[in-house]
XYZ file of N, CA, C and O in Angstrom:
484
model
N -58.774 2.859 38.107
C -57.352 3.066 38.201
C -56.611 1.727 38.162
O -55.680 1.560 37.375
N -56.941 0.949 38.848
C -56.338 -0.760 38.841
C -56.341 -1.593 37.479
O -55.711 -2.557 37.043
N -57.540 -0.603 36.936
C -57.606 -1.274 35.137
C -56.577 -0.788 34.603
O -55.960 -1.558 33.866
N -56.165 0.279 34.732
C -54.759 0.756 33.582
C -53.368 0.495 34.142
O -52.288 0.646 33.570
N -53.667 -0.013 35.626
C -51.996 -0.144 36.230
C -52.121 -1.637 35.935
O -50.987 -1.890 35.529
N -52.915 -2.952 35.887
C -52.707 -4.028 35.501
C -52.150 -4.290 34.208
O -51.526 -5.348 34.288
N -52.079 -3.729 32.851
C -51.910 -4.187 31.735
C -50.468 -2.807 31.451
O -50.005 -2.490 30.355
N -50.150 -2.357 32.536
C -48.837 -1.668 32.255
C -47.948 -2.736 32.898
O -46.993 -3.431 32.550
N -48.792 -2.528 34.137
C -47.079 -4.031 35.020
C -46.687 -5.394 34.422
O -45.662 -6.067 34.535
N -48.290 -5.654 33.481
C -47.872 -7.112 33.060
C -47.313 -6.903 31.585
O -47.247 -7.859 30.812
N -46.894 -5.559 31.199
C -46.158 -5.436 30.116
C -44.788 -4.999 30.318
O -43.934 -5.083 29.436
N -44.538 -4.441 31.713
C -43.380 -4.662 32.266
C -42.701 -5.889 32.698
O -41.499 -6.036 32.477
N -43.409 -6.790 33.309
C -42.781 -7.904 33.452
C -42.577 -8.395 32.136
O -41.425 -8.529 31.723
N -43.333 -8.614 31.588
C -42.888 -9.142 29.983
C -41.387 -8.631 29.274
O -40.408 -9.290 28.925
N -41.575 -7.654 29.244
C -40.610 -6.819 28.884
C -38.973 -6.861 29.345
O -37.966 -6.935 28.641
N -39.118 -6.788 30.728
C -37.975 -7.203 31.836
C -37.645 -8.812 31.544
O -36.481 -9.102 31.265
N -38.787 -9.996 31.612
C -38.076 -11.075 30.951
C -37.392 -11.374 29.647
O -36.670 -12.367 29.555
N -37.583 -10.571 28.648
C -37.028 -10.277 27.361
C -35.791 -10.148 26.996
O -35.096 -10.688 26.135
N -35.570 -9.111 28.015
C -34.184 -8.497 27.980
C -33.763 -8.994 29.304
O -32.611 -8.575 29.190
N -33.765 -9.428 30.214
C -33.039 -10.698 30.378
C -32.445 -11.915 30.134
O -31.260 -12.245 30.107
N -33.714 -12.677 29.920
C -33.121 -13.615 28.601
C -32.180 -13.384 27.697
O -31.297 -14.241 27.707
N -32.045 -12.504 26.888
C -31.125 -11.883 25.922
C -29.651 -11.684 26.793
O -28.474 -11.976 26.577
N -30.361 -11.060 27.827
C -28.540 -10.640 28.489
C -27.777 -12.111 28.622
O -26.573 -12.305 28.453
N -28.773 -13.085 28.964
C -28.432 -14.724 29.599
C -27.888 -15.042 28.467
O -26.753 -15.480 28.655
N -28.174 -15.018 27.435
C -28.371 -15.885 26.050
C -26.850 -15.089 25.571
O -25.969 -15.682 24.948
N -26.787 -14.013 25.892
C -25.723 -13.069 25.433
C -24.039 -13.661 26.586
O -22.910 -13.574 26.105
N -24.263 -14.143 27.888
C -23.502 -14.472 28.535
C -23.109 -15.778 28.322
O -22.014 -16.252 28.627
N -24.217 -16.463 27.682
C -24.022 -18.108 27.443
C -22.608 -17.923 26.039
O -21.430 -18.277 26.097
N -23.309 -17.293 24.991
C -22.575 -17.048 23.691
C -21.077 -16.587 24.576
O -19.992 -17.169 24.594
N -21.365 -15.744 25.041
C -19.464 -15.069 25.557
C -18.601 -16.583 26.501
O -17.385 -16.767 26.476
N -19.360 -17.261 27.066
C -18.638 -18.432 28.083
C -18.679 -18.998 26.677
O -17.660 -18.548 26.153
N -19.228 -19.641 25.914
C -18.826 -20.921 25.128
C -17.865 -20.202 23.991
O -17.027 -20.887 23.403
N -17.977 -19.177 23.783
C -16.682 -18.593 22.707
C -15.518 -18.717 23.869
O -14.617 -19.486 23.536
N -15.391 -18.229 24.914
C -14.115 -18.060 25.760
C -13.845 -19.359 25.838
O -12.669 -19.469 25.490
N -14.378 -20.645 26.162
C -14.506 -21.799 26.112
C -13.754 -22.400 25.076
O -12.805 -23.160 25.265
N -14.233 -22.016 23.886
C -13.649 -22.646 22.807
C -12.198 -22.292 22.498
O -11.333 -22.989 21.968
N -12.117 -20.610 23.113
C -10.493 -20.256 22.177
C -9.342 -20.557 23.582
O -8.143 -20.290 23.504
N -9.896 -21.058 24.622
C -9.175 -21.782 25.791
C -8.969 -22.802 25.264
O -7.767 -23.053 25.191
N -10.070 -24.051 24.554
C -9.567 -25.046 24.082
C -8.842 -25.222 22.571
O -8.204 -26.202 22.187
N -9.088 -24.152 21.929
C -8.361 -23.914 20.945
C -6.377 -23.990 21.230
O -5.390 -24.519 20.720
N -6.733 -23.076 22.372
C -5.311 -22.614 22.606
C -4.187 -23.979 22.990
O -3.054 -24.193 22.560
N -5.253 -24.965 24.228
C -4.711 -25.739 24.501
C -4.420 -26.885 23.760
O -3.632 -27.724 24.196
N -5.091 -27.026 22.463
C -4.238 -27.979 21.601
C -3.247 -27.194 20.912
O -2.224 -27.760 20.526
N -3.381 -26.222 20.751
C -1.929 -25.809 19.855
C -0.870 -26.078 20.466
O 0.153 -26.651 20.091
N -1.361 -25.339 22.078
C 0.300 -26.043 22.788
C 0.222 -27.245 22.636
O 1.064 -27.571 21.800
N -0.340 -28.101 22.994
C -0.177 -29.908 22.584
C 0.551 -30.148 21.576
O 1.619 -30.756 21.502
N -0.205 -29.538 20.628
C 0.866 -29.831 19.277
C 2.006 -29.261 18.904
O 2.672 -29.787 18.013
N 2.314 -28.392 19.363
C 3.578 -27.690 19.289
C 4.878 -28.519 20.301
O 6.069 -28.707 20.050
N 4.160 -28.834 21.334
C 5.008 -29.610 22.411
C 5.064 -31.021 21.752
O 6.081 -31.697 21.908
N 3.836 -31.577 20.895
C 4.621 -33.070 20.655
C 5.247 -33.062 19.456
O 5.719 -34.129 19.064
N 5.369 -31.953 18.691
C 6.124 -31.897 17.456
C 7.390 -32.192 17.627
O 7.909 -32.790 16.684
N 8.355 -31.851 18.954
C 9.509 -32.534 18.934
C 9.503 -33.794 19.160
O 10.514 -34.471 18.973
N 8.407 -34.286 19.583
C 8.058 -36.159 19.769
C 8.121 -36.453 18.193
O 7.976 -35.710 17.222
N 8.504 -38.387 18.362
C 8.378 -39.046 17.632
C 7.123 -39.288 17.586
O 6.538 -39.291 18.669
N 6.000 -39.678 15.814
C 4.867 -40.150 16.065
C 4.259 -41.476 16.718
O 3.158 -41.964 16.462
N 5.384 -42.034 17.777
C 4.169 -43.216 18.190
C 4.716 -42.745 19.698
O 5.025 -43.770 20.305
N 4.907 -41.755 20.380
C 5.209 -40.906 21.761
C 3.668 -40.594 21.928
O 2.866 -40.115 21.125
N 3.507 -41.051 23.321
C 2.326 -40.267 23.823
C 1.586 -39.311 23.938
O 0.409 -39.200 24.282
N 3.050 -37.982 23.343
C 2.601 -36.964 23.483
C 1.554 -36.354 22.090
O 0.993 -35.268 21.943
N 1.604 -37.632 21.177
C 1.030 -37.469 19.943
C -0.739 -37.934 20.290
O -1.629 -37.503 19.557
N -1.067 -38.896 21.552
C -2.133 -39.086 21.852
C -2.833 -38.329 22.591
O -4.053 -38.288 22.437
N -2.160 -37.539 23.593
C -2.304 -36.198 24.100
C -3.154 -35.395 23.256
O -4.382 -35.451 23.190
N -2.262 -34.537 22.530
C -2.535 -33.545 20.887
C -3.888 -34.144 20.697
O -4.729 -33.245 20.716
N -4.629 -35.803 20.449
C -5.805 -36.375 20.263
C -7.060 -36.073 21.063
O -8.230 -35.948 20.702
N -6.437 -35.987 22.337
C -7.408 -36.045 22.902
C -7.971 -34.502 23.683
O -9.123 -34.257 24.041
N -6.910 -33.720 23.783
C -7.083 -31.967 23.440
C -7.739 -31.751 22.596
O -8.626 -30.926 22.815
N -7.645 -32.432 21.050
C -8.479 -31.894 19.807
C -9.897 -32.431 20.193
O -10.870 -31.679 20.124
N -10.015 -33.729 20.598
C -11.993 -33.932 20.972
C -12.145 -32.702 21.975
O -13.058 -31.954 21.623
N -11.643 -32.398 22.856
C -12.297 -31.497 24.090
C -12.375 -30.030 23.142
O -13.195 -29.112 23.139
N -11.294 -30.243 22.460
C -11.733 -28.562 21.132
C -13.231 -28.949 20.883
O -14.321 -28.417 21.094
N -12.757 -30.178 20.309
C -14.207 -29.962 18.933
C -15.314 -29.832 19.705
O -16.170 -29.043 19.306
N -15.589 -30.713 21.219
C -16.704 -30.458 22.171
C -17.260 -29.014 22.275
O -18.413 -28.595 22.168
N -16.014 -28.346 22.533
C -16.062 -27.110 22.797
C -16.960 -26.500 21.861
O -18.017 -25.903 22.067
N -16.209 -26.815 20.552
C -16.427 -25.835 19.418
C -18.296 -25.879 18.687
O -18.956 -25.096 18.005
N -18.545 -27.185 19.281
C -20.274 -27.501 18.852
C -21.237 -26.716 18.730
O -21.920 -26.619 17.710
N -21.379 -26.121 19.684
C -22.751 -25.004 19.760
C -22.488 -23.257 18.592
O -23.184 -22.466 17.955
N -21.265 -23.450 18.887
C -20.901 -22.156 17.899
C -20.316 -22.354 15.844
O -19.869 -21.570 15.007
N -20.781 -24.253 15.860
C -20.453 -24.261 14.499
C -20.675 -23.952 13.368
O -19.976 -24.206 12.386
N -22.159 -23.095 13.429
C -22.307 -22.531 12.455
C -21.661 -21.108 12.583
O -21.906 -20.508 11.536
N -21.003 -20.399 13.363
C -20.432 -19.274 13.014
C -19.301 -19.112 12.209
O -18.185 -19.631 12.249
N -20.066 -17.884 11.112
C -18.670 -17.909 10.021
C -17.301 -17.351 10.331
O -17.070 -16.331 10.981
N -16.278 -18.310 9.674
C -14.732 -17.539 10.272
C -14.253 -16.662 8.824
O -13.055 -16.402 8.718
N -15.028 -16.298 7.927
C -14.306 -15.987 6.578
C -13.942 -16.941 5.367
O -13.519 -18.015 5.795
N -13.968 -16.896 4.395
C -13.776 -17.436 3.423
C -14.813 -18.647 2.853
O -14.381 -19.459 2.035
N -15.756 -18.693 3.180
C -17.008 -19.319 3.049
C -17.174 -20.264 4.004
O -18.103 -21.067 3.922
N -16.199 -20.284 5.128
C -16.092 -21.536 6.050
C -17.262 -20.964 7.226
O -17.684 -19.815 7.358
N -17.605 -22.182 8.003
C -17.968 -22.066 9.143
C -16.798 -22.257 10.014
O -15.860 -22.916 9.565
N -16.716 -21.658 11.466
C -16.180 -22.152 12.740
C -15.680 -23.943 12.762
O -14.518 -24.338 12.663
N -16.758 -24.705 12.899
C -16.958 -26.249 12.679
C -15.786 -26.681 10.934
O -15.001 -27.625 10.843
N -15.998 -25.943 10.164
C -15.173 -26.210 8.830
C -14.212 -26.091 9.342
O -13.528 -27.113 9.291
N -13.642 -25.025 10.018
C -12.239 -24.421 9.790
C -11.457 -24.992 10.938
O -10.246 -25.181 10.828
N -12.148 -25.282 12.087
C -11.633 -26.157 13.217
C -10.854 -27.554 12.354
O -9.665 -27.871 12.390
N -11.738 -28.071 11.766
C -11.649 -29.486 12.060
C -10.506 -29.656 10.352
O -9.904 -30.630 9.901
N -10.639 -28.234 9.845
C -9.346 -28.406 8.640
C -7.909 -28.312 9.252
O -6.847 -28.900 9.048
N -8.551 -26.819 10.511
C -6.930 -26.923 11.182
C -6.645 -27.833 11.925
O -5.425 -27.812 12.086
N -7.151 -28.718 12.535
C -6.938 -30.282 13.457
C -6.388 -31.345 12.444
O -5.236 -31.698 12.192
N -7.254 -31.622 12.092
C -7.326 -32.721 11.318
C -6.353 -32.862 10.207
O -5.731 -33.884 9.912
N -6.288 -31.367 9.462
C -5.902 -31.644 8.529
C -4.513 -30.748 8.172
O -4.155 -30.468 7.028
N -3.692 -30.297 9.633
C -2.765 -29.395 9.458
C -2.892 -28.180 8.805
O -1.828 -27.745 8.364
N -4.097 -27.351 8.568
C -4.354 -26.802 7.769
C -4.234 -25.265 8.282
O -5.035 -24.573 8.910
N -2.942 -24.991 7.786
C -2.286 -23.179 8.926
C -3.476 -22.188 8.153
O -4.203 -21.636 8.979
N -3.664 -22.003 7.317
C -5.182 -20.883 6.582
C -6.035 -21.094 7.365
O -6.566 -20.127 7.911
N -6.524 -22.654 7.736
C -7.872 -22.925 8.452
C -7.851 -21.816 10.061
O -8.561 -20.909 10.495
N -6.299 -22.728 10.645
C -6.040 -22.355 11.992
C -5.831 -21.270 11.955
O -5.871 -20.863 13.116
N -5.521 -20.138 10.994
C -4.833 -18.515 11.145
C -6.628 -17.785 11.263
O -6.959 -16.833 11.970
N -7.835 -18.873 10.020
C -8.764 -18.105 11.010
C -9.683 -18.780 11.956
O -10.888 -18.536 12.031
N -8.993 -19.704 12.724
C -10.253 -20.132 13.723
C -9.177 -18.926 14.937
O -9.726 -18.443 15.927
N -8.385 -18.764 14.766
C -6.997 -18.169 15.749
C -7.731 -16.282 15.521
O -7.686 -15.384 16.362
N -8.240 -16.231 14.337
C -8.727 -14.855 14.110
C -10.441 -14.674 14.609
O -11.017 -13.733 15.155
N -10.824 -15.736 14.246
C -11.874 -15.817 15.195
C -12.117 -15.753 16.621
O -13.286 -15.566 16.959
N -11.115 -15.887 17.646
C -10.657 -15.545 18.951
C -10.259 -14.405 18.885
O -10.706 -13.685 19.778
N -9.558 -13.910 18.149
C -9.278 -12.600 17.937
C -10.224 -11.421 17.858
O -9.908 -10.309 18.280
N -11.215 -11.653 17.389
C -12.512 -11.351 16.528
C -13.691 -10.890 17.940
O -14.213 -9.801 18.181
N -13.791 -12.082 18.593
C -14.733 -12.046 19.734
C -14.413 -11.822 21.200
O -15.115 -12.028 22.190
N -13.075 -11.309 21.085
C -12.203 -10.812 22.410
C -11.335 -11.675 23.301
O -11.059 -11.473 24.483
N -10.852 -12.942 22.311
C -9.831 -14.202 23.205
C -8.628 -14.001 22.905
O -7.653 -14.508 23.461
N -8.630 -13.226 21.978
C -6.848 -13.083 21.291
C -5.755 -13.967 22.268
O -5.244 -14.950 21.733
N -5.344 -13.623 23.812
C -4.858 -14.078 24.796
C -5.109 -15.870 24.624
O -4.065 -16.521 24.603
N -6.090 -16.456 24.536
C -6.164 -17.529 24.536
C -5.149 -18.375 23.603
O -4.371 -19.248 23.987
N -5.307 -17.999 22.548
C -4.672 -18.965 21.334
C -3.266 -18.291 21.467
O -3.036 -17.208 22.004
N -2.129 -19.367 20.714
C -1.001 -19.384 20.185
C -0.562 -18.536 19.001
O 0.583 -18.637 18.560
């Protein structure tokens, strides 16, 4: 009897670590997306607030340094696609960098997409 209950429990434990892991791995993915469209959000306000600044106002170095804590953010999830052949990592750093409202309408839809809508601008 101890022969057939040993190789059931140790396929239960197996089993139970599996799908744990997964749930973990599944909670990690949901914090670093919520993560990102928090820091998403918070440079838009940056930039929206230093747009009435002149470009050599602080509030233009601000907007700078919001966009590194984005892009930090945005690392682990850069290969996820936002549409149009872009990755996440592409489309971030077109809408930062490069004023680019298509890029930002889908890194902004990409929050949208994975349940942050609230976050972004």
């Amino acid at each position: 009897m101890l022969k057939a209950i040993v190789p059931v429990l140790a396929l239960v434990a197996v089993t139970a670590g599996c799908s744990s892991s997964k749930g973990e791995d599944e909670q990690q993915l949901t914090a670093q997306r919520e993560n990102y469209c928090t820091q998403l959000g918070a440079w838009q306000k940056a930039r929206n607030a230093a747009g009435t600044d002149t470009p050599e106002s602080s509030g233009y170095d601000q907007v700078g340094a919001v966009a590194q804590v984005a892009f930090l953010a945005m690392r682990p999830l850069r290969d996820e696609t936002v549409g149009g052949g872009r990755t996440l990592a592409e489309a971030t750093v077109a809408a930062m960098n490069n004023s680019d409202s298509e890029a930002e309408g889908r890194v902004v839809q990409y929050c949208d997409d994975v349940g942050f809508e609230t976050l972004t601008r």
